[in-house]
Tab-separated table of C-alpha atoms in Angstrom:
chain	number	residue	atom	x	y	z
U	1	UNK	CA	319.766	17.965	32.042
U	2	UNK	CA	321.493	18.409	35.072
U	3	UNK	CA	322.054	14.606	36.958
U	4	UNK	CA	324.271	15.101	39.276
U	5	UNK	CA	321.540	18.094	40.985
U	6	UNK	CA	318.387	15.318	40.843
U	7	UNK	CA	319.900	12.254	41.913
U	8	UNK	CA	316.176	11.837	43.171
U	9	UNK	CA	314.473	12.100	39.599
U	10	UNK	CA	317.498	9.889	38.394
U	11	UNK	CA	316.484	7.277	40.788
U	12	UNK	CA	312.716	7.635	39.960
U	13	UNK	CA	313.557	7.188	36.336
U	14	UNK	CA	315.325	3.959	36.912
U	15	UNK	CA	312.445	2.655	38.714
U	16	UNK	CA	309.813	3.606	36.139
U	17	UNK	CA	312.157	2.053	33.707
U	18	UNK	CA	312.658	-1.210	35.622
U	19	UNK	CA	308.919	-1.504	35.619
U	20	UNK	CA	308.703	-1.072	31.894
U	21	UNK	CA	311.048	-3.358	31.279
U	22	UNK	CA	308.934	-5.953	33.232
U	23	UNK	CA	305.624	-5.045	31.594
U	24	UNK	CA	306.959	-5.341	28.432
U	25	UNK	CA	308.510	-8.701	28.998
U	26	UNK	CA	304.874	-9.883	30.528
U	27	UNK	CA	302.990	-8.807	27.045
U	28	UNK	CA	305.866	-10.176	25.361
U	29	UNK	CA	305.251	-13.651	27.188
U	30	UNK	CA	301.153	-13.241	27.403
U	31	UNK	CA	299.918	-11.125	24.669
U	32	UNK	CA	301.017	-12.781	21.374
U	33	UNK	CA	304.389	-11.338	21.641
U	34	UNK	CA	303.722	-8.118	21.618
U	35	UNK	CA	306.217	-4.981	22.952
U	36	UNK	CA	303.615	-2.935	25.243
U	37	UNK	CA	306.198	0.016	25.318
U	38	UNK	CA	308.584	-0.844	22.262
U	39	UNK	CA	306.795	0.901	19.049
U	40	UNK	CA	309.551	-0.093	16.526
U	41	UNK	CA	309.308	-3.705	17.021
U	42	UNK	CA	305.688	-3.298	16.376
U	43	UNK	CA	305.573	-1.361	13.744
U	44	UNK	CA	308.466	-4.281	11.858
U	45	UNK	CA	305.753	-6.696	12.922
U	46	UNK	CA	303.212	-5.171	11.057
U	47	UNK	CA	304.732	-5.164	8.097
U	48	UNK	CA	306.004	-8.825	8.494
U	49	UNK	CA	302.565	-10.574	9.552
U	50	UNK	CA	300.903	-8.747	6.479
U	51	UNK	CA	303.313	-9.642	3.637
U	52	UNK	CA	302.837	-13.477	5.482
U	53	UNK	CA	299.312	-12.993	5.281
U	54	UNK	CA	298.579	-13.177	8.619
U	55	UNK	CA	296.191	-10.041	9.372
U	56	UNK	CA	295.048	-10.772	12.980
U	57	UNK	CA	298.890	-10.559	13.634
U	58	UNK	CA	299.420	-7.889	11.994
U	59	UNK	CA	296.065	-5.886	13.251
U	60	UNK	CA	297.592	-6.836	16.854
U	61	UNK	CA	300.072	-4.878	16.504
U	62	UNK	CA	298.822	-2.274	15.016
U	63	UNK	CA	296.146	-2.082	17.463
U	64	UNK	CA	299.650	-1.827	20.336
U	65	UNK	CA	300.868	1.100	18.141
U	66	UNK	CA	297.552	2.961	18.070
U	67	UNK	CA	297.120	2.165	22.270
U	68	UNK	CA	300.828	3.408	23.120
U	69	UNK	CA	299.504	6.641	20.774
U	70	UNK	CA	296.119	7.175	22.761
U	71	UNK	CA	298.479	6.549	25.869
U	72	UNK	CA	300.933	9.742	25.056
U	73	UNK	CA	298.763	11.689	23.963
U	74	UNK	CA	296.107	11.494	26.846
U	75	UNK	CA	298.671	11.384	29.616
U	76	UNK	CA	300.488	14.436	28.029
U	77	UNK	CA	297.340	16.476	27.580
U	78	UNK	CA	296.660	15.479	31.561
U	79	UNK	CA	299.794	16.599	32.247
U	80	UNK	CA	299.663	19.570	30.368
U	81	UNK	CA	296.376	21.062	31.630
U	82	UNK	CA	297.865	20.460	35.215
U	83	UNK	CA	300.554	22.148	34.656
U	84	UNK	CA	298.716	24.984	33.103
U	85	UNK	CA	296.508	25.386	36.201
U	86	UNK	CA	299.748	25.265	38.403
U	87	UNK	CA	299.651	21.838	39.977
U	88	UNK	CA	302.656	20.570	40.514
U	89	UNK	CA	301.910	16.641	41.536
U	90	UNK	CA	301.372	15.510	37.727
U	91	UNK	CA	303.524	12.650	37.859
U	92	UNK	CA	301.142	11.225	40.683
U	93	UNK	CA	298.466	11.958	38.402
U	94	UNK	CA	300.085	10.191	35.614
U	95	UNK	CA	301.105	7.067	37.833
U	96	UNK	CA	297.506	6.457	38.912
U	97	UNK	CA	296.594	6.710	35.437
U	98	UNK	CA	299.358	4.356	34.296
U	99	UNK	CA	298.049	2.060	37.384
U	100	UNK	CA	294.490	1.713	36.130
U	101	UNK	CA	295.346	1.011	33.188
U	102	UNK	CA	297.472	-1.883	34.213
U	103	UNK	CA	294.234	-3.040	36.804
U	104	UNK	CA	292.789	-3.870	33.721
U	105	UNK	CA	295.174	-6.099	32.390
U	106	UNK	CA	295.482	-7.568	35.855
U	107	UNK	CA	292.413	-8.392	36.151
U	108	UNK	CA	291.033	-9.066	32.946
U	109	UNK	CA	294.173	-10.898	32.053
U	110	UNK	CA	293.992	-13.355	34.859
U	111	UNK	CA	292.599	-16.329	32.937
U	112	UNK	CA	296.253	-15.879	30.566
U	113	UNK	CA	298.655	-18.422	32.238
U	114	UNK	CA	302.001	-18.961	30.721
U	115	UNK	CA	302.459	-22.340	28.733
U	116	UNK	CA	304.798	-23.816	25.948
U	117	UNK	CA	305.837	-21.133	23.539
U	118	UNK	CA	303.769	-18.042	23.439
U	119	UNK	CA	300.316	-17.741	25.396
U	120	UNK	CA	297.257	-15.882	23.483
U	121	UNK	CA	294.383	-14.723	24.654
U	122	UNK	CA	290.870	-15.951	22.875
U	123	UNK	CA	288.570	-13.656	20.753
U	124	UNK	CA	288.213	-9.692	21.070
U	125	UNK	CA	289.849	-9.589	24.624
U	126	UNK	CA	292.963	-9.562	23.548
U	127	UNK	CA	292.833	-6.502	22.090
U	128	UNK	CA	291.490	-4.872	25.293
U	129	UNK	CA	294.503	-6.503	27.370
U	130	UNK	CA	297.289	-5.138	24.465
U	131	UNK	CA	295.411	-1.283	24.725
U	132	UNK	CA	295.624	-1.299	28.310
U	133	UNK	CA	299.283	-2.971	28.924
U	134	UNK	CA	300.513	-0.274	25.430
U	135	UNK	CA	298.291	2.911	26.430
U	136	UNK	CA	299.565	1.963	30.292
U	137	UNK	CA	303.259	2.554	28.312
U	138	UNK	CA	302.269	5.414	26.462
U	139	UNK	CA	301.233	7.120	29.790
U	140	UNK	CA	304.362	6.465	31.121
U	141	UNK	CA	306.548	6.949	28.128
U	142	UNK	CA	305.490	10.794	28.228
U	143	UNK	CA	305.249	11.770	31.892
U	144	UNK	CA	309.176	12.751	32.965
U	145	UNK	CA	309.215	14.733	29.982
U	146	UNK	CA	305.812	16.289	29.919
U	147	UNK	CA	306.584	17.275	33.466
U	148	UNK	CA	309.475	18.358	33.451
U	149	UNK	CA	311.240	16.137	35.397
U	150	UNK	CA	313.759	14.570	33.485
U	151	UNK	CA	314.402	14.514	29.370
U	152	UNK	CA	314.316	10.316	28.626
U	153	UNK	CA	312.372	8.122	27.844
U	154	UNK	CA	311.671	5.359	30.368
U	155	UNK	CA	309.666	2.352	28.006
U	156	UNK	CA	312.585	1.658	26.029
U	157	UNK	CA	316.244	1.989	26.000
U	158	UNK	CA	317.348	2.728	22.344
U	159	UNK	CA	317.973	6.615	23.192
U	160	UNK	CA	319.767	5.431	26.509
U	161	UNK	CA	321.815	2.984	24.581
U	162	UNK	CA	322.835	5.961	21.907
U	163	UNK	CA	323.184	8.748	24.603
U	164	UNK	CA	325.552	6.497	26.441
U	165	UNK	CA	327.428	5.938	23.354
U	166	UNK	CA	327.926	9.648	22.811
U	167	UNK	CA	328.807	10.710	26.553
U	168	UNK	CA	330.977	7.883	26.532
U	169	UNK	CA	332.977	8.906	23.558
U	170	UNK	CA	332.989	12.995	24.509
U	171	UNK	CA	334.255	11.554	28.250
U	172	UNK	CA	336.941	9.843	26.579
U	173	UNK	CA	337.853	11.645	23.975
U	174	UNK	CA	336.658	15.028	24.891
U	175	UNK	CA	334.348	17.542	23.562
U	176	UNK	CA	336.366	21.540	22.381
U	177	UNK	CA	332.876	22.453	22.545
U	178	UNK	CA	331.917	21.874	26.043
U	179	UNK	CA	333.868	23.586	28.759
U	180	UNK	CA	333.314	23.800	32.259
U	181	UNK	CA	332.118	27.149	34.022
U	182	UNK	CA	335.563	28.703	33.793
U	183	UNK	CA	335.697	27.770	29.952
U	184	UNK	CA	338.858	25.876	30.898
U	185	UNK	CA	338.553	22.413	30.090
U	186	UNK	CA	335.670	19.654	29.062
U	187	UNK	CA	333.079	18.531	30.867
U	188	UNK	CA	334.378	14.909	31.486
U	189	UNK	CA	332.725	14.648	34.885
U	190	UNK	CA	329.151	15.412	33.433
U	191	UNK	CA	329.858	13.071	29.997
U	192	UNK	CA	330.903	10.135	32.483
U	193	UNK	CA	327.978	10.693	34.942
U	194	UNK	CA	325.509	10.649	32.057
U	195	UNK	CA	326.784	7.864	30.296
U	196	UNK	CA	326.791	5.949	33.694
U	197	UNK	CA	322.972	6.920	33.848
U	198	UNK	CA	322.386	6.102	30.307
U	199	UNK	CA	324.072	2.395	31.171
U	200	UNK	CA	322.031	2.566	33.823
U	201	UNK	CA	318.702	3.142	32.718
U	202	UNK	CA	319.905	-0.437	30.025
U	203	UNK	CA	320.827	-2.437	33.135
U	204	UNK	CA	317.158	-1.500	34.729
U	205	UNK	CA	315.236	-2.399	31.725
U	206	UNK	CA	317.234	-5.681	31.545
U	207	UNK	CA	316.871	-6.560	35.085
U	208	UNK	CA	312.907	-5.651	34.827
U	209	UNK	CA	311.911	-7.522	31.799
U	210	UNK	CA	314.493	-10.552	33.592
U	211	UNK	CA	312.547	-10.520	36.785
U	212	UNK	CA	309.199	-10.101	34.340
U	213	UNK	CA	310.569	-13.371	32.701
U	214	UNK	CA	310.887	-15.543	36.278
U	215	UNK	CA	307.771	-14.118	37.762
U	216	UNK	CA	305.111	-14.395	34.837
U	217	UNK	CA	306.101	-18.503	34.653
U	218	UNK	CA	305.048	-18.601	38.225
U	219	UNK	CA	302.306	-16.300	38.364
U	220	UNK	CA	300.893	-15.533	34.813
U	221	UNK	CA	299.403	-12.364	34.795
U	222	UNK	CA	299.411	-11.901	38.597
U	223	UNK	CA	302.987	-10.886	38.133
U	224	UNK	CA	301.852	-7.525	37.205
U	225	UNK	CA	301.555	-6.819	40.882
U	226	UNK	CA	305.139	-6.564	41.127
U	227	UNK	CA	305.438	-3.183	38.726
U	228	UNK	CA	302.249	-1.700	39.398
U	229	UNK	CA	303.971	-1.749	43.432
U	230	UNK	CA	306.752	0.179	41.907
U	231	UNK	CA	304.889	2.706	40.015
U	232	UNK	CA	302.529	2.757	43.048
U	233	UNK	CA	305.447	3.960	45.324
U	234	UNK	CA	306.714	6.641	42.534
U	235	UNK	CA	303.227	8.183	42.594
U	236	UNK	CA	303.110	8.258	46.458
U	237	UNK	CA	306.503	10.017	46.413
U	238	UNK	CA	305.525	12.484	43.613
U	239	UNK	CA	302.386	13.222	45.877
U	240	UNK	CA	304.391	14.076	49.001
U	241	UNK	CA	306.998	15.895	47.005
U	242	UNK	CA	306.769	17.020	43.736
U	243	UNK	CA	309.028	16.493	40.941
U	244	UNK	CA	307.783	18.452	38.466
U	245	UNK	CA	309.978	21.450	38.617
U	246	UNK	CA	308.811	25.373	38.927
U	247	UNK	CA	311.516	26.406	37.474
U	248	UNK	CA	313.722	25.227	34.524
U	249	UNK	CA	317.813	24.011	36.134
């Protein structure tokens, strides 16, 4: 993965992960604590809720993990048969599929309002509102890579953490492995640009599920607006220029 050639699809990626961050941080705050995009805390939960007994906690979640699943897998077999037929605009395809999703929970969620500790919704829709904010993820989670647009994962950040880790180290310390084009000397420029993307794509998750935190105590669920703009805008973009990629860099 080249960065420093698509600063564009570096930019998108940040974006896409700002607005996970946020909708994560609004089903964390509306949906009985659930993580719409973050499949190990989930799956922990499971297990914890049933050895407490409590089974409509536990089927929650498990219902999240089985929505994020329906979400990848759909959204990469979208992608996929796109591809296959030669169109190039999948990621707009993928965005207004992500978007729909996330109309549902906008407007099915309305009626959940933020009040002392963690809202819940009341009866069976809950578990439409947690499939459509985790199958909105899954969509999402798979659609850079899918496409071909960049390698990470944009719904959570424990790769970005661990990949910044590594370039971080090799920048630092070097890498006998990696030389540059004349075989020379390390890579330290492309180590230190991709841990500053890996930090990067941290800070924007942060800074999402942060402004997810202020906005859903003012606006409840109507705070989903804010994301669905930004995913709105990366699907426009995609549609007037393509990132998927013809060829491989």
């Amino acid at each position: 993965m080249n960065l420093s050639a698509s600063p564009w699809r570096s930019l998108v990626a940040l974006a896409l992960t700002w607005a996970a961050g946020f909708v994560d941080a609004l089903g964390y705050l509306l949906l009985n604590g659930i993580y719409a995009g973050n499949m190990s805390g989930n799956t922990v939960l499971i297990g914890v809720h049933a050895v407490d007994g409590d089974w409509r906690s536990a089927s929650l979640h498990a219902a999240t993990v089985g929505a994020f699943l329906v979400g990848l897998t759909l959204g990469g077999i979208a992608i996929r048969l796109l591809m296959n037929r030669g169109l190039r605009r999948v990621l707009a395809v993928a965005m207004a599929l992500e978007l729909a999703c996330l109309a549902t929970l906008l407007f099915e969620g309305g009626a959940l309002l933020p009040g002392e500790g963690r809202p819940s919704g009341a009866g069976r829709e809950i578990y439409l509102l947690i499939a459509a904010a985790a199958a909105a993820m899954g969509i999402q989670n798979t659609s850079l890579r899918m496409a071909d647009v960049l390698t990470v994962y944009t719904t959570h950040v424990t790769g970005a953490v661990t990949r910044f880790s590594e370039d971080a180290i090799d920048f630092i310390l070097g890498n006998r492995k990696e030389t540059d084009a004349a075989g020379e000397r390390p890579r330290r420029k492309a180590h230190f640009r991709g841990a500053l993307f890996s930090f990067g794509l941290w800070a924007a998750f942060l800074l999402g599920a942060t402004a997810a935190a202020y906005a859903t105590a003012r606006l409840g669920a109507g705070a989903l607006a804010i994301p669905m703009a930004v995913i709105l805008l990366v699907g426009i973009a995609d549609a007037a220029a393509p990132l998927a990629r013809t060829d491989p860099e």
